[in-house]
PDB file of C-alpha atoms in Angstrom:
ATOM      1  CA  MET A  25      32.548  10.282 -12.380  1.00  0.00           C
ATOM      2  CA  THR A  26      31.705   7.826  -9.582  1.00  0.00           C
ATOM      3  CA  ARG A  27      29.903  10.598  -7.684  1.00  0.00           C
ATOM      4  CA  ILE A  28      27.812  11.627 -10.680  1.00  0.00           C
ATOM      5  CA  PHE A  29      26.475   8.124 -11.435  1.00  0.00           C
ATOM      6  CA  PRO A  30      24.288   7.801  -8.278  1.00  0.00           C
ATOM      7  CA  ILE A  31      22.854  11.277  -8.837  1.00  0.00           C
ATOM      8  CA  VAL A  32      22.008  10.573 -12.482  1.00  0.00           C
ATOM      9  CA  LEU A  33      20.518   7.185 -11.530  1.00  0.00           C
ATOM     10  CA  ALA A  34      18.338   8.788  -8.829  1.00  0.00           C
ATOM     11  CA  LEU A  35      17.074  11.435 -11.268  1.00  0.00           C
ATOM     12  CA  LEU A  36      16.204   8.793 -13.839  1.00  0.00           C
ATOM     13  CA  LEU A  37      14.345   6.636 -11.322  1.00  0.00           C
ATOM     14  CA  THR A  38      12.242   9.479  -9.930  1.00  0.00           C
ATOM     15  CA  GLY A  39      10.690  10.032 -13.330  1.00  0.00           C
ATOM     16  CA  CYS A  40       9.652   6.361 -13.515  1.00  0.00           C
ATOM     17  CA  MET A  41       7.670   5.923 -10.294  1.00  0.00           C
ATOM     18  CA  THR A  42       3.944   5.281 -10.547  1.00  0.00           C
ATOM     19  CA  PHE A  43       1.233   4.938  -7.937  1.00  0.00           C
ATOM     20  CA  ARG A  44      -2.002   3.166  -8.833  1.00  0.00           C
ATOM     21  CA  TYR A  45      -4.829   4.730  -6.839  1.00  0.00           C
ATOM     22  CA  GLU A  46      -7.686   2.439  -5.848  1.00  0.00           C
ATOM     23  CA  PRO A  47     -10.456   4.393  -4.089  1.00  0.00           C
ATOM     24  CA  GLY A  48     -10.987   3.284  -0.506  1.00  0.00           C
ATOM     25  CA  ARG A  49     -13.624   3.780   2.137  1.00  0.00           C
ATOM     26  CA  TYR A  50     -13.300   6.947   4.215  1.00  0.00           C
ATOM     27  CA  PRO A  51     -15.573   6.855   7.276  1.00  0.00           C
ATOM     28  CA  LEU A  52     -17.514  10.015   8.033  1.00  0.00           C
ATOM     29  CA  GLY A  53     -18.587  11.062  11.503  1.00  0.00           C
ATOM     30  CA  GLU A  54     -22.321  10.988  12.280  1.00  0.00           C
ATOM     31  CA  ALA A  55     -22.488  14.783  12.617  1.00  0.00           C
ATOM     32  CA  ARG A  56     -21.108  15.464   9.105  1.00  0.00           C
ATOM     33  CA  ILE A  57     -24.480  14.827   7.425  1.00  0.00           C
ATOM     34  CA  ASP A  58     -27.901  15.884   8.701  1.00  0.00           C
ATOM     35  CA  ASP A  59     -30.750  13.373   8.601  1.00  0.00           C
ATOM     36  CA  LEU A  60     -32.810  13.559   5.421  1.00  0.00           C
ATOM     37  CA  VAL A  61     -36.316  12.449   4.483  1.00  0.00           C
ATOM     38  CA  VAL A  62     -36.430   9.946   1.627  1.00  0.00           C
ATOM     39  CA  ASN A  63     -39.925   9.431   0.177  1.00  0.00           C
ATOM     40  CA  GLY A  64     -39.795   6.256  -1.882  1.00  0.00           C
ATOM     41  CA  GLN A  65     -37.099   3.997  -3.255  1.00  0.00           C
ATOM     42  CA  LEU A  66     -33.821   5.694  -4.118  1.00  0.00           C
ATOM     43  CA  ALA A  67     -31.486   4.438  -6.840  1.00  0.00           C
ATOM     44  CA  ILE A  68     -28.043   6.057  -7.011  1.00  0.00           C
ATOM     45  CA  SER A  69     -26.214   5.218 -10.226  1.00  0.00           C
ATOM     46  CA  ASN A  70     -22.737   5.528 -11.683  1.00  0.00           C
ATOM     47  CA  GLU A  71     -23.146   7.389 -14.964  1.00  0.00           C
ATOM     48  CA  GLN A  72     -19.420   7.420 -15.707  1.00  0.00           C
ATOM     49  CA  THR A  73     -18.601   5.073 -18.592  1.00  0.00           C
ATOM     50  CA  ASP A  74     -14.964   6.181 -18.962  1.00  0.00           C
ATOM     51  CA  ALA A  75     -12.832   3.379 -17.483  1.00  0.00           C
ATOM     52  CA  GLU A  76      -9.698   4.465 -19.343  1.00  0.00           C
ATOM     53  CA  GLU A  77      -6.608   4.752 -17.183  1.00  0.00           C
ATOM     54  CA  ARG A  78      -5.843   8.401 -16.433  1.00  0.00           C
ATOM     55  CA  ARG A  79      -2.826   9.983 -14.819  1.00  0.00           C
ATOM     56  CA  PHE A  80      -1.782  13.111 -13.068  1.00  0.00           C
ATOM     57  CA  SER A  81       1.639  14.135 -11.809  1.00  0.00           C
ATOM     58  CA  TYR A  82       2.224  14.338  -8.088  1.00  0.00           C
ATOM     59  CA  GLY A  83       5.803  15.446  -7.536  1.00  0.00           C
ATOM     60  CA  PRO A  84       7.984  12.610  -8.857  1.00  0.00           C
ATOM     61  CA  LEU A  85       5.012  10.223  -9.075  1.00  0.00           C
ATOM     62  CA  ASP A  86       2.619   9.514 -11.893  1.00  0.00           C
ATOM     63  CA  VAL A  87      -0.711   8.708 -10.241  1.00  0.00           C
ATOM     64  CA  LEU A  88      -2.904   6.283 -12.208  1.00  0.00           C
ATOM     65  CA  PHE A  89      -6.673   6.074 -11.711  1.00  0.00           C
ATOM     66  CA  ASN A  90      -9.889   5.858 -13.696  1.00  0.00           C
ATOM     67  CA  TYR A  91     -13.026   7.972 -13.435  1.00  0.00           C
ATOM     68  CA  ARG A  92     -15.355   4.965 -13.345  1.00  0.00           C
ATOM     69  CA  SER A  93     -13.828   3.472 -10.167  1.00  0.00           C
ATOM     70  CA  VAL A  94     -13.723   6.879  -8.434  1.00  0.00           C
ATOM     71  CA  THR A  95     -17.398   7.417  -9.306  1.00  0.00           C
ATOM     72  CA  ALA A  96     -18.216   3.878  -8.104  1.00  0.00           C
ATOM     73  CA  ARG A  97     -16.687   4.665  -4.684  1.00  0.00           C
ATOM     74  CA  LEU A  98     -18.651   7.935  -4.578  1.00  0.00           C
ATOM     75  CA  VAL A  99     -21.914   6.096  -5.358  1.00  0.00           C
ATOM     76  CA  GLU A 100     -21.211   3.413  -2.716  1.00  0.00           C
ATOM     77  CA  SER A 101     -20.350   6.009  -0.078  1.00  0.00           C
ATOM     78  CA  MET A 102     -23.425   8.084  -0.865  1.00  0.00           C
ATOM     79  CA  ALA A 103     -25.685   5.007  -0.637  1.00  0.00           C
ATOM     80  CA  GLU A 104     -24.115   4.118   2.745  1.00  0.00           C
ATOM     81  CA  GLU A 105     -24.708   7.622   4.082  1.00  0.00           C
ATOM     82  CA  VAL A 106     -28.310   7.740   2.818  1.00  0.00           C
ATOM     83  CA  GLY A 107     -28.809   4.402   4.594  1.00  0.00           C
ATOM     84  CA  ARG A 108     -27.414   5.869   7.826  1.00  0.00           C
ATOM     85  CA  HIS A 109     -29.144   9.260   7.668  1.00  0.00           C
ATOM     86  CA  GLY A 110     -32.254   8.645   5.582  1.00  0.00           C
ATOM     87  CA  VAL A 111     -35.626   8.727   7.322  1.00  0.00           C
ATOM     88  CA  ALA A 112     -38.293   6.901   5.303  1.00  0.00           C
ATOM     89  CA  GLY A 113     -41.236   8.973   4.170  1.00  0.00           C
ATOM     90  CA  ALA A 114     -44.776   7.793   3.447  1.00  0.00           C
ATOM     91  CA  GLU A 115     -44.900   7.621  -0.355  1.00  0.00           C
ATOM     92  CA  ALA A 116     -43.649   4.770  -2.503  1.00  0.00           C
ATOM     93  CA  VAL A 117     -42.238   6.572  -5.530  1.00  0.00           C
ATOM     94  CA  HIS A 118     -39.022   5.825  -7.378  1.00  0.00           C
ATOM     95  CA  LYS A 119     -36.234   8.434  -7.114  1.00  0.00           C
ATOM     96  CA  THR A 120     -32.983   8.477  -9.070  1.00  0.00           C
ATOM     97  CA  VAL A 121     -29.667  10.239  -8.621  1.00  0.00           C
ATOM     98  CA  ALA A 122     -27.018   9.811 -11.330  1.00  0.00           C
ATOM     99  CA  LEU A 123     -23.400  10.738 -10.533  1.00  0.00           C
ATOM    100  CA  LYS A 124     -20.349  11.163 -12.740  1.00  0.00           C
ATOM    101  CA  VAL A 125     -16.862  12.263 -11.626  1.00  0.00           C
ATOM    102  CA  ILE A 126     -15.521  14.519 -14.389  1.00  0.00           C
ATOM    103  CA  ASP A 127     -12.313  15.863 -12.798  1.00  0.00           C
ATOM    104  CA  PHE A 128      -9.999  14.385 -10.168  1.00  0.00           C
ATOM    105  CA  SER A 129      -6.457  15.417  -9.244  1.00  0.00           C
ATOM    106  CA  ALA A 130      -4.051  16.322  -6.471  1.00  0.00           C
ATOM    107  CA  GLU A 131      -0.942  18.404  -6.092  1.00  0.00           C
ATOM    108  CA  ARG A 132       1.775  18.467  -3.489  1.00  0.00           C
ATOM    109  CA  GLN A 133       2.118  21.758  -1.675  1.00  0.00           C
ATOM    110  CA  GLN A 134       4.689  22.760   0.884  1.00  0.00           C
ATOM    111  CA  TRP A 135       3.301  20.967   3.945  1.00  0.00           C
ATOM    112  CA  HIS A 136       0.235  19.187   2.621  1.00  0.00           C
ATOM    113  CA  THR A 137      -1.578  17.784  -0.376  1.00  0.00           C
ATOM    114  CA  ARG A 138      -4.398  19.683  -2.087  1.00  0.00           C
ATOM    115  CA  SER A 139      -6.908  17.652  -4.090  1.00  0.00           C
ATOM    116  CA  GLN A 140      -9.820  18.587  -6.342  1.00  0.00           C
ATOM    117  CA  MET A 141     -12.801  16.736  -7.723  1.00  0.00           C
ATOM    118  CA  SER A 142     -15.770  17.766  -9.860  1.00  0.00           C
ATOM    119  CA  VAL A 143     -18.954  15.685  -9.874  1.00  0.00           C
ATOM    120  CA  ALA A 144     -21.876  16.016 -12.277  1.00  0.00           C
ATOM    121  CA  MET A 145     -25.165  15.197 -10.523  1.00  0.00           C
ATOM    122  CA  ARG A 146     -28.485  14.600 -12.289  1.00  0.00           C
ATOM    123  CA  LEU A 147     -31.720  14.049 -10.388  1.00  0.00           C
ATOM    124  CA  GLY A 148     -34.758  12.193 -11.674  1.00  0.00           C
ATOM    125  CA  ASN A 149     -36.709  15.469 -11.839  1.00  0.00           C
ATOM    126  CA  GLY A 150     -34.239  16.905 -14.362  1.00  0.00           C
ATOM    127  CA  TYR A 151     -32.189  19.070 -11.985  1.00  0.00           C
ATOM    128  CA  ARG A 152     -28.458  19.097 -12.849  1.00  0.00           C
ATOM    129  CA  ARG A 153     -25.481  20.497 -11.015  1.00  0.00           C
ATOM    130  CA  VAL A 154     -21.698  20.216 -11.017  1.00  0.00           C
ATOM    131  CA  VAL A 155     -20.276  20.053  -7.502  1.00  0.00           C
ATOM    132  CA  LYS A 156     -16.647  21.073  -7.012  1.00  0.00           C
ATOM    133  CA  VAL A 157     -14.791  19.666  -4.023  1.00  0.00           C
ATOM    134  CA  SER A 158     -11.411  20.782  -2.715  1.00  0.00           C
ATOM    135  CA  HIS A 159      -9.576  19.152   0.159  1.00  0.00           C
ATOM    136  CA  GLY A 160      -6.210  19.725   1.808  1.00  0.00           C
ATOM    137  CA  SER A 161      -4.426  17.535   4.325  1.00  0.00           C
ATOM    138  CA  PRO A 162      -0.925  16.486   5.406  1.00  0.00           C
ATOM    139  CA  ALA A 163      -2.053  12.830   5.239  1.00  0.00           C
ATOM    140  CA  SER A 164      -0.862  10.281   2.667  1.00  0.00           C
ATOM    141  CA  LEU A 165      -1.943  10.754  -0.946  1.00  0.00           C
ATOM    142  CA  ASP A 166      -4.466   7.908  -0.976  1.00  0.00           C
ATOM    143  CA  ARG A 167      -6.011   9.149   2.279  1.00  0.00           C
ATOM    144  CA  VAL A 168      -6.347  12.677   0.872  1.00  0.00           C
ATOM    145  CA  LEU A 169      -8.012  11.376  -2.306  1.00  0.00           C
ATOM    146  CA  ASP A 170     -10.361   9.128  -0.292  1.00  0.00           C
ATOM    147  CA  GLY A 171     -11.215  12.139   1.884  1.00  0.00           C
ATOM    148  CA  THR A 172     -12.020  14.177  -1.210  1.00  0.00           C
ATOM    149  CA  ILE A 173     -14.559  11.566  -2.296  1.00  0.00           C
ATOM    150  CA  ALA A 174     -16.078  11.568   1.210  1.00  0.00           C
ATOM    151  CA  LEU A 175     -16.337  15.366   1.194  1.00  0.00           C
ATOM    152  CA  GLY A 176     -18.068  15.079  -2.160  1.00  0.00           C
ATOM    153  CA  VAL A 177     -20.734  12.928  -0.484  1.00  0.00           C
ATOM    154  CA  VAL A 178     -21.145  15.547   2.258  1.00  0.00           C
ATOM    155  CA  GLN A 179     -21.563  18.349  -0.299  1.00  0.00           C
ATOM    156  CA  LEU A 180     -23.951  16.353  -2.493  1.00  0.00           C
ATOM    157  CA  LEU A 181     -26.172  15.332   0.423  1.00  0.00           C
ATOM    158  CA  GLY A 182     -26.171  18.932   1.639  1.00  0.00           C
ATOM    159  CA  ASP A 183     -27.533  20.233  -1.672  1.00  0.00           C
ATOM    160  CA  PRO A 184     -30.971  21.784  -0.985  1.00  0.00           C
ATOM    161  CA  HIS A 185     -32.346  20.687  -4.391  1.00  0.00           C
ATOM    162  CA  LEU A 186     -31.338  17.074  -3.729  1.00  0.00           C
ATOM    163  CA  ARG A 187     -32.817  17.146  -0.232  1.00  0.00           C
ATOM    164  CA  ALA A 188     -36.095  18.643  -1.510  1.00  0.00           C
ATOM    165  CA  TYR A 189     -36.274  16.077  -4.334  1.00  0.00           C
ATOM    166  CA  LEU A 190     -35.803  13.151  -1.928  1.00  0.00           C
ATOM    167  CA  ALA A 191     -38.474  14.534   0.429  1.00  0.00           C
ATOM    168  CA  GLU A 192     -41.156  15.244  -2.235  1.00  0.00           C
TER     169      GLU A 192
END
């Protein structure tokens, strides 16, 4: 009986662990994003209104997050990268890009973590697209999730429709 108690206690505790994910900054190398022409003032907005706490299972952990804060980090990162890689054009027109994270999760695999994110993008000219991002790494869970957001920025800023819209 004394040998069973620690095992039962360990099993009970593993089902009770939670990790609250707060999106962090993930620096991107200069070469990850090509320079882009931005004609006019660009406003990148967070269109995600859902701030409800969400969860996904990651092995014995319940990971807590909300779509609004993940989208906010995506918007901040994208604005930083446009500031670093944007070359000002001649015209003074107002451009808008609205972003909304609609799916975000991770799963533990044998030697690494695989994460997924889906982002709805809407440009001021009416163009819409859902970008799906997948990322795998042996790094810590928060680092993998932060990297997924950063890769989302890379994919969004590589979209030919977005690049053409910013240059027009």
